[in-house]
Coordinates of C-alpha atoms in Angstrom, one line a residue:
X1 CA 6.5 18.5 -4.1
X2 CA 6.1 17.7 -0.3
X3 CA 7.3 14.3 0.1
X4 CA 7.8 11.8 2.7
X5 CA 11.0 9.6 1.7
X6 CA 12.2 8.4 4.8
X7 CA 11.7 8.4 8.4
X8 CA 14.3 10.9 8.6
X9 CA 13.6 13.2 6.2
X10 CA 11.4 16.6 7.2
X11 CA 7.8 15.9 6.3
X12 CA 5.2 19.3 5.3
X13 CA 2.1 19.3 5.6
X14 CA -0.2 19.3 2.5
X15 CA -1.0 22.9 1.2
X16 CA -4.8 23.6 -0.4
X17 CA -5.5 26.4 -2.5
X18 CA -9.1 28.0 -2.5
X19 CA -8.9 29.6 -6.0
X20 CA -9.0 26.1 -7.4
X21 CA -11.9 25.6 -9.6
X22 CA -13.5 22.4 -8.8
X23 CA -15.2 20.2 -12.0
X24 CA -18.9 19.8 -11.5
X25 CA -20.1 16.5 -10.5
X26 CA -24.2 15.7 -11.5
X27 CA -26.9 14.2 -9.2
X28 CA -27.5 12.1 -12.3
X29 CA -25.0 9.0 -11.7
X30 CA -25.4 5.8 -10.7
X31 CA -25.1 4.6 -7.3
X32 CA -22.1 2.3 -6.0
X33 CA -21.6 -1.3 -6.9
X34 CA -21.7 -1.8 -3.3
X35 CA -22.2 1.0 -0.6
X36 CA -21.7 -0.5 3.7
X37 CA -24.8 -1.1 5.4
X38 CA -27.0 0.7 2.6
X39 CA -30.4 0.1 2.5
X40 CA -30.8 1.1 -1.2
X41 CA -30.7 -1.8 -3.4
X42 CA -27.7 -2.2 -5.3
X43 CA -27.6 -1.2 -8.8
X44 CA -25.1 -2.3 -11.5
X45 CA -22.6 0.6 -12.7
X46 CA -24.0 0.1 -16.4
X47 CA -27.5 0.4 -15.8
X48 CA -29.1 3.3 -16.6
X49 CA -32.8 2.5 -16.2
X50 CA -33.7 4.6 -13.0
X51 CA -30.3 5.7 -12.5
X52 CA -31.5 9.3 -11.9
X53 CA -34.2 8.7 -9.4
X54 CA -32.0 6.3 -7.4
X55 CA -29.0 8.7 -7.2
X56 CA -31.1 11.7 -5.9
X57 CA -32.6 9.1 -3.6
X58 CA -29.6 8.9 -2.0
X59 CA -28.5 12.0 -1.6
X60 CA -32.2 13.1 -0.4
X61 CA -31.5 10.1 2.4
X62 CA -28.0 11.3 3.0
X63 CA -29.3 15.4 3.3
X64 CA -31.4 14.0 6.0
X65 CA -35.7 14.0 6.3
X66 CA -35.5 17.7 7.2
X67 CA -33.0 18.9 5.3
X68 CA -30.2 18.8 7.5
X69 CA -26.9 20.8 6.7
X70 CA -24.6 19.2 4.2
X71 CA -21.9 17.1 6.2
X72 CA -18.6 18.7 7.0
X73 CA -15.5 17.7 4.6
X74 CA -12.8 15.2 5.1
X75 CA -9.9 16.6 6.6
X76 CA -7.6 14.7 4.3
X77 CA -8.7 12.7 1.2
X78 CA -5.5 9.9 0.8
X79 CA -5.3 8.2 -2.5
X80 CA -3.4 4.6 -2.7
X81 CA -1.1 5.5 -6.4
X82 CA -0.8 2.1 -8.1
X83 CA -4.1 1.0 -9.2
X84 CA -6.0 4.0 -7.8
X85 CA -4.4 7.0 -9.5
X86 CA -2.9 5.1 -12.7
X87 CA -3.3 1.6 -13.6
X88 CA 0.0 0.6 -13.7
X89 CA 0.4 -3.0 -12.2
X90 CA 0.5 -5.4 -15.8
X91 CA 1.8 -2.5 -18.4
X92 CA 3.9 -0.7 -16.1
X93 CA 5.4 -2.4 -13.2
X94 CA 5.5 -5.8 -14.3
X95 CA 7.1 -4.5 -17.7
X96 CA 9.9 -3.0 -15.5
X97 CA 10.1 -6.0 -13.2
X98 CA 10.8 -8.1 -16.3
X99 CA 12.9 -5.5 -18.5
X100 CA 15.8 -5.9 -15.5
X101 CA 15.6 -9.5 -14.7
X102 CA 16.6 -9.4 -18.7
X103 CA 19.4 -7.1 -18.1
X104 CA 20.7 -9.2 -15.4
X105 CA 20.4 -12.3 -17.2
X106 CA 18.2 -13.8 -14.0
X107 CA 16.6 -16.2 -16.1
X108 CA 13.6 -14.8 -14.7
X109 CA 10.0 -13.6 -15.7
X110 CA 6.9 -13.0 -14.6
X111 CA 3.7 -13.4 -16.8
X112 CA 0.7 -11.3 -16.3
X113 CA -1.5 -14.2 -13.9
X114 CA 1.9 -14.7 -11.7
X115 CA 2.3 -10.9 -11.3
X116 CA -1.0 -10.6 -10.0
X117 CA -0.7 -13.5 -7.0
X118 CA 2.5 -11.6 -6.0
X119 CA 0.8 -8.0 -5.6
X120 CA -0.5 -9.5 -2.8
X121 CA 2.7 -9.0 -1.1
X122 CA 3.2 -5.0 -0.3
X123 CA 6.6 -3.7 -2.0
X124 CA 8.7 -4.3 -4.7
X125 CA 11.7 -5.7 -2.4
X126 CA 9.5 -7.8 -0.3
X127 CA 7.8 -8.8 -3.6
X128 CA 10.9 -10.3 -5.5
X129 CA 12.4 -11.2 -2.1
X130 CA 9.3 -13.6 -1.5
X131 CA 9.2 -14.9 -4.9
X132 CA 13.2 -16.0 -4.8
X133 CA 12.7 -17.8 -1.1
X134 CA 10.1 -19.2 -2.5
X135 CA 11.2 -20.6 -6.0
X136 CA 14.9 -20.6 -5.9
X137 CA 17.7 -17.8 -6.1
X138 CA 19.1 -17.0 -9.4
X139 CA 21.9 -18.4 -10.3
X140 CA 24.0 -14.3 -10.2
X141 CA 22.6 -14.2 -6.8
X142 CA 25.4 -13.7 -3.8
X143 CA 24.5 -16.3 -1.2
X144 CA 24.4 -14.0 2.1
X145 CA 21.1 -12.7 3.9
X146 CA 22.7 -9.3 3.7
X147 CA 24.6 -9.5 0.4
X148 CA 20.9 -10.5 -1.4
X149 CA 19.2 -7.5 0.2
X150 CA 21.9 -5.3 -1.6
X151 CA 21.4 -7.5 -4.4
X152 CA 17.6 -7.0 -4.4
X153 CA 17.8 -3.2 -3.7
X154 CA 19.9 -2.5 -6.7
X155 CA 17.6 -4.4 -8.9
X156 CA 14.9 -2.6 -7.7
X157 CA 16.3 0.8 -8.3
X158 CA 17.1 -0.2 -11.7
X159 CA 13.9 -1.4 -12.1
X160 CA 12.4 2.7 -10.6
X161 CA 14.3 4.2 -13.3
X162 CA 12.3 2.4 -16.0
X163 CA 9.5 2.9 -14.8
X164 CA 10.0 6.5 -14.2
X165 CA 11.0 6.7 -18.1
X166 CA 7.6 4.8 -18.7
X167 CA 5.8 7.2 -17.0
X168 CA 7.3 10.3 -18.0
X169 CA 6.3 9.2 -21.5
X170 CA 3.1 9.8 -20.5
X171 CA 2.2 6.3 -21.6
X172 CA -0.4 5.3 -18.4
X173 CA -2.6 7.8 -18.1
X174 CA -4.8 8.9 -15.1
X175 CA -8.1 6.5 -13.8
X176 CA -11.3 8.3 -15.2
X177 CA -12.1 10.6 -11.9
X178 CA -8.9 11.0 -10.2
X179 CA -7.9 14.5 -11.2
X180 CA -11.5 15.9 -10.8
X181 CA -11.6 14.5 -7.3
X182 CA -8.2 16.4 -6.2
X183 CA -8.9 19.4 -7.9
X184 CA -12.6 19.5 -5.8
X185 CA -10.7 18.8 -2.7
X186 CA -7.7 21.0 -3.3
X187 CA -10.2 23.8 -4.4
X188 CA -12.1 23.5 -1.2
X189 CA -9.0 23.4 1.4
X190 CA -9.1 19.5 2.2
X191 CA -5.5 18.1 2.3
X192 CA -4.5 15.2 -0.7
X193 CA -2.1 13.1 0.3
X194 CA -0.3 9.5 -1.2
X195 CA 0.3 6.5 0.6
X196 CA 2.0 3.9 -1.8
X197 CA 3.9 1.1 -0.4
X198 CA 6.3 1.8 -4.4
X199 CA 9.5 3.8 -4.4
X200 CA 9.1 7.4 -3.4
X201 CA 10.5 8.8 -6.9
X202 CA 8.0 6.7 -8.8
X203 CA 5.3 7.7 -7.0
X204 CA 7.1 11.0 -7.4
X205 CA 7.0 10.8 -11.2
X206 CA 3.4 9.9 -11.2
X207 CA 2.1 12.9 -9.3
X208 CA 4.4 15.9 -10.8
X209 CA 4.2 14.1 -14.6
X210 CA 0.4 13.1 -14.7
X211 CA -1.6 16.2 -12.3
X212 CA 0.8 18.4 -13.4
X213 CA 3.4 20.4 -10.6
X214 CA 1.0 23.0 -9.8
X215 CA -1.1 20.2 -8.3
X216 CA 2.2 18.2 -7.1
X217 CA 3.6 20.8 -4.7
X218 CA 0.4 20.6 -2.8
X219 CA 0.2 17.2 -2.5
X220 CA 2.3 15.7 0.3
X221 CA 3.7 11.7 -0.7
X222 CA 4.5 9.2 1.9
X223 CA 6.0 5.9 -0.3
X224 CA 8.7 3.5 -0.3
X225 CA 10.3 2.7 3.1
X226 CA 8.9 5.7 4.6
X227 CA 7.6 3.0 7.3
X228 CA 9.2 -0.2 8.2
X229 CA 6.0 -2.0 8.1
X230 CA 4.3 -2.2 4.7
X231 CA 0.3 -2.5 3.7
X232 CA -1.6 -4.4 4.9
X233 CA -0.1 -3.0 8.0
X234 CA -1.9 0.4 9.0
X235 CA 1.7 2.2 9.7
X236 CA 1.9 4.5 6.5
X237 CA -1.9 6.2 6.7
X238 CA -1.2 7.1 10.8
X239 CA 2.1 8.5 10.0
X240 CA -0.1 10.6 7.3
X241 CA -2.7 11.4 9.6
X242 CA 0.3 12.4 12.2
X243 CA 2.4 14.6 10.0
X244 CA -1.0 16.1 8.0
X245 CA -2.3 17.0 11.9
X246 CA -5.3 15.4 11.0
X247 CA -7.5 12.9 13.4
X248 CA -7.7 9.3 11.6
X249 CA -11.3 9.1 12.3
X250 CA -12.1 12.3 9.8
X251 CA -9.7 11.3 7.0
X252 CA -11.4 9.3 3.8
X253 CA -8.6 6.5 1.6
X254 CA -9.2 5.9 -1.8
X255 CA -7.4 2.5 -2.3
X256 CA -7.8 -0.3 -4.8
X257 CA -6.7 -3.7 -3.4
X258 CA -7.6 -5.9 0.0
X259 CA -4.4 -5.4 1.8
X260 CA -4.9 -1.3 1.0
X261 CA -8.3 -1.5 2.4
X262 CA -7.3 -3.4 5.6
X263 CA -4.2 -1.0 6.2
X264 CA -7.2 2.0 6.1
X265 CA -9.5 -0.1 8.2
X266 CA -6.9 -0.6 10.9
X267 CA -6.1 3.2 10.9
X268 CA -9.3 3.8 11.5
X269 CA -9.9 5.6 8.1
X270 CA -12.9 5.6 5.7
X271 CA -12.1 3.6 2.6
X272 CA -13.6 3.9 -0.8
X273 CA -12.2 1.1 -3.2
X274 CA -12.4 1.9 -7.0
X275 CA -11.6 -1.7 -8.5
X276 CA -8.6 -1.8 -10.8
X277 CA -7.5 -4.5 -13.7
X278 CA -6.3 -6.9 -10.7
X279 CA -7.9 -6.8 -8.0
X280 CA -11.6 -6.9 -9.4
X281 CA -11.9 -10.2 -7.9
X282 CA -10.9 -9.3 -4.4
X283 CA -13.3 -9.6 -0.8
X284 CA -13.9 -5.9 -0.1
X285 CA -16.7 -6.5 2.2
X286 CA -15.0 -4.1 4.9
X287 CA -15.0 -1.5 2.9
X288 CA -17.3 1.6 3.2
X289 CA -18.0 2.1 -0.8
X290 CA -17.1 -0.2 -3.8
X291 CA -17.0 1.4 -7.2
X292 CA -15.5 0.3 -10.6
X293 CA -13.3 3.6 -10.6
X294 CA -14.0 7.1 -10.0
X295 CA -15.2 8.3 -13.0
X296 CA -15.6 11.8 -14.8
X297 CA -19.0 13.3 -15.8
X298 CA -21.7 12.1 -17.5
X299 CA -20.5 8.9 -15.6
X300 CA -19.3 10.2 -12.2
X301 CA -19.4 7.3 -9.6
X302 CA -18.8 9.4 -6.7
X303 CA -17.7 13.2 -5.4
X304 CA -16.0 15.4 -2.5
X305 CA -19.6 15.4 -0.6
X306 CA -19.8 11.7 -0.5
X307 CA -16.9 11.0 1.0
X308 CA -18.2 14.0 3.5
X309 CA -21.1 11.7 3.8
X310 CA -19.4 8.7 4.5
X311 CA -18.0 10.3 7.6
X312 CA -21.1 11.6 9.1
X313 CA -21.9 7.7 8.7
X314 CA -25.2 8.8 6.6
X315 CA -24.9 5.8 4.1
X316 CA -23.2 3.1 6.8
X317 CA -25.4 1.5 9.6

């Protein structure tokens, strides 16, 4: 698997395979919660009155009057991981999270509505950093600035490691959509990438264990500390669009929360949000297209020539 683990470490670009057989994807499927500067009427995602005329609507509007060739691809498709490719934020993370502030006797734990005010915060590290400036150190804690980062690290490695054996139980699967939309961009040569502000092995474990290695060693991973700033900061997508060899302005982000969005945004990158269990509540008005996931056939929400469309600016004013 191509991976980005450090700033150090040699980065490959993403390799596509043409043999791939993309999954068909239907004009019959409802429109976007919300798509930028659309002048369709929005629709809900469970309404099925009209739902056919309304989707070949828009891709009628987005072929153009006269027919107009289809738009060209993305160069890179880049998928947040947590939240985008697997759910994994209450029943994964914070499961882990909690299982070694139990080992550690830290008299600490964090319940499901907690856990979802500190996902605003980019990073495991930064995450329980934050939460013991703010609340109070345990008690096992050493008292230096340097000796708590150690201190931090360690639990957060420990904390990897069971989440890695979570997820190589196979226990979270993959969002509805997410393996169809690779395997349509693999198969037609545009380059997949990750960009998760988690540990690199996690993310790791998530790729090779849930799309399988044949998709994994063509998908190149940039997580963890690969940058030293974190989401919402744009760092991690331009050192993705730098090391891919890919212009900013042609890649398309599939991310899930606010600060994902905005990192996109600032990198000058198309961003499709697909909701997940906490962030369904979030502003997303930035975005370019709002869905409640991807979604496989009969219920496809969106494809490989959308996001094509998106960049030729054909559904944003």
């Amino acid at each position: 698997m191509a991976a980005a683990a450090s700033s150090s470490s040699t980065l490959l670009p993403a390799r596509t395979v043409s043999s791939a057989r993309p999954v068909p994807w239907t004009a019959a499927q409802c429109l976007p919660t919300r798509v930028a500067g659309s002048r369709l009427a929005p629709c809900s995602l469970r309404v099925s009155t009209g739902r056919t005329r309304r989707a070949e609507a828009a891709r009628a509007s987005a072929a153009g009057a006269g027919g107009a060739p289809a738009a060209a691809l993305p160069a890179a498709l880049l998928f947040d991981c947590d939240g985008v490719l697997v759910d994994t934020e209450k029943d994964g993370h914070r499961i882990s999270f909690n299982e070694t502030f139990a080992e550690r006797e830290l008299g600490v734990s964090w319940d499901v509505e907690l856990y979802g005010e500190l996902l605003k915060i980019g990073g495991g590290k930064e995450r329980m950093t934050a939460y013991f400036n703010k609340t109070e150190w345990p008690a096992k804690a050493p008292k230096t600035d340097e000796e708590r980062k150690e201190f931090v690290a360690s639990l957060h490695k420990r904390k990897t490691e069971l989440f890695m054996a979570l997820i190589e139980k196979k226990l979270l699967p993959l969002r509805p959509g997410v393996q169809r939309l690779i395997d349509e961009a693999l198969g037609k040569g545009v380059k997949v990438a990750v960009c998760s502000t988690s540990n690199e092995k996690a993310v790791s474990a998530i790729v090779s264990c849930l799309l399988g290695p044949d998709r994994a060693e063509k998908i190149t991973i940039f997580a963890g500390d690969v940058v030293p700033r974190k989401k919402p900061d744009p760092a991690i997508y331009l050192l993705a669009a730098t090391t891919l060899e890919v212009d900013p302005s042609s890649c398309v982000v599939v991310e899930d929360s606010n600060i994902g969005l905005s990192a996109a945004k600032a990198a000058g990158m198309k961003c499709i949000v697909t909701k997940s269990g906490y962030t369904s509540d979030e502003d997303f008005v930035i975005a370019d297209a709002v869905f409640d996931c991807i979604g496989d056939p009969p219920e496809g929400r969106f494809d490989l020539e959308f996001c094509a469309n998106l960049l030729q600016k054909q559904f944003v004013s």
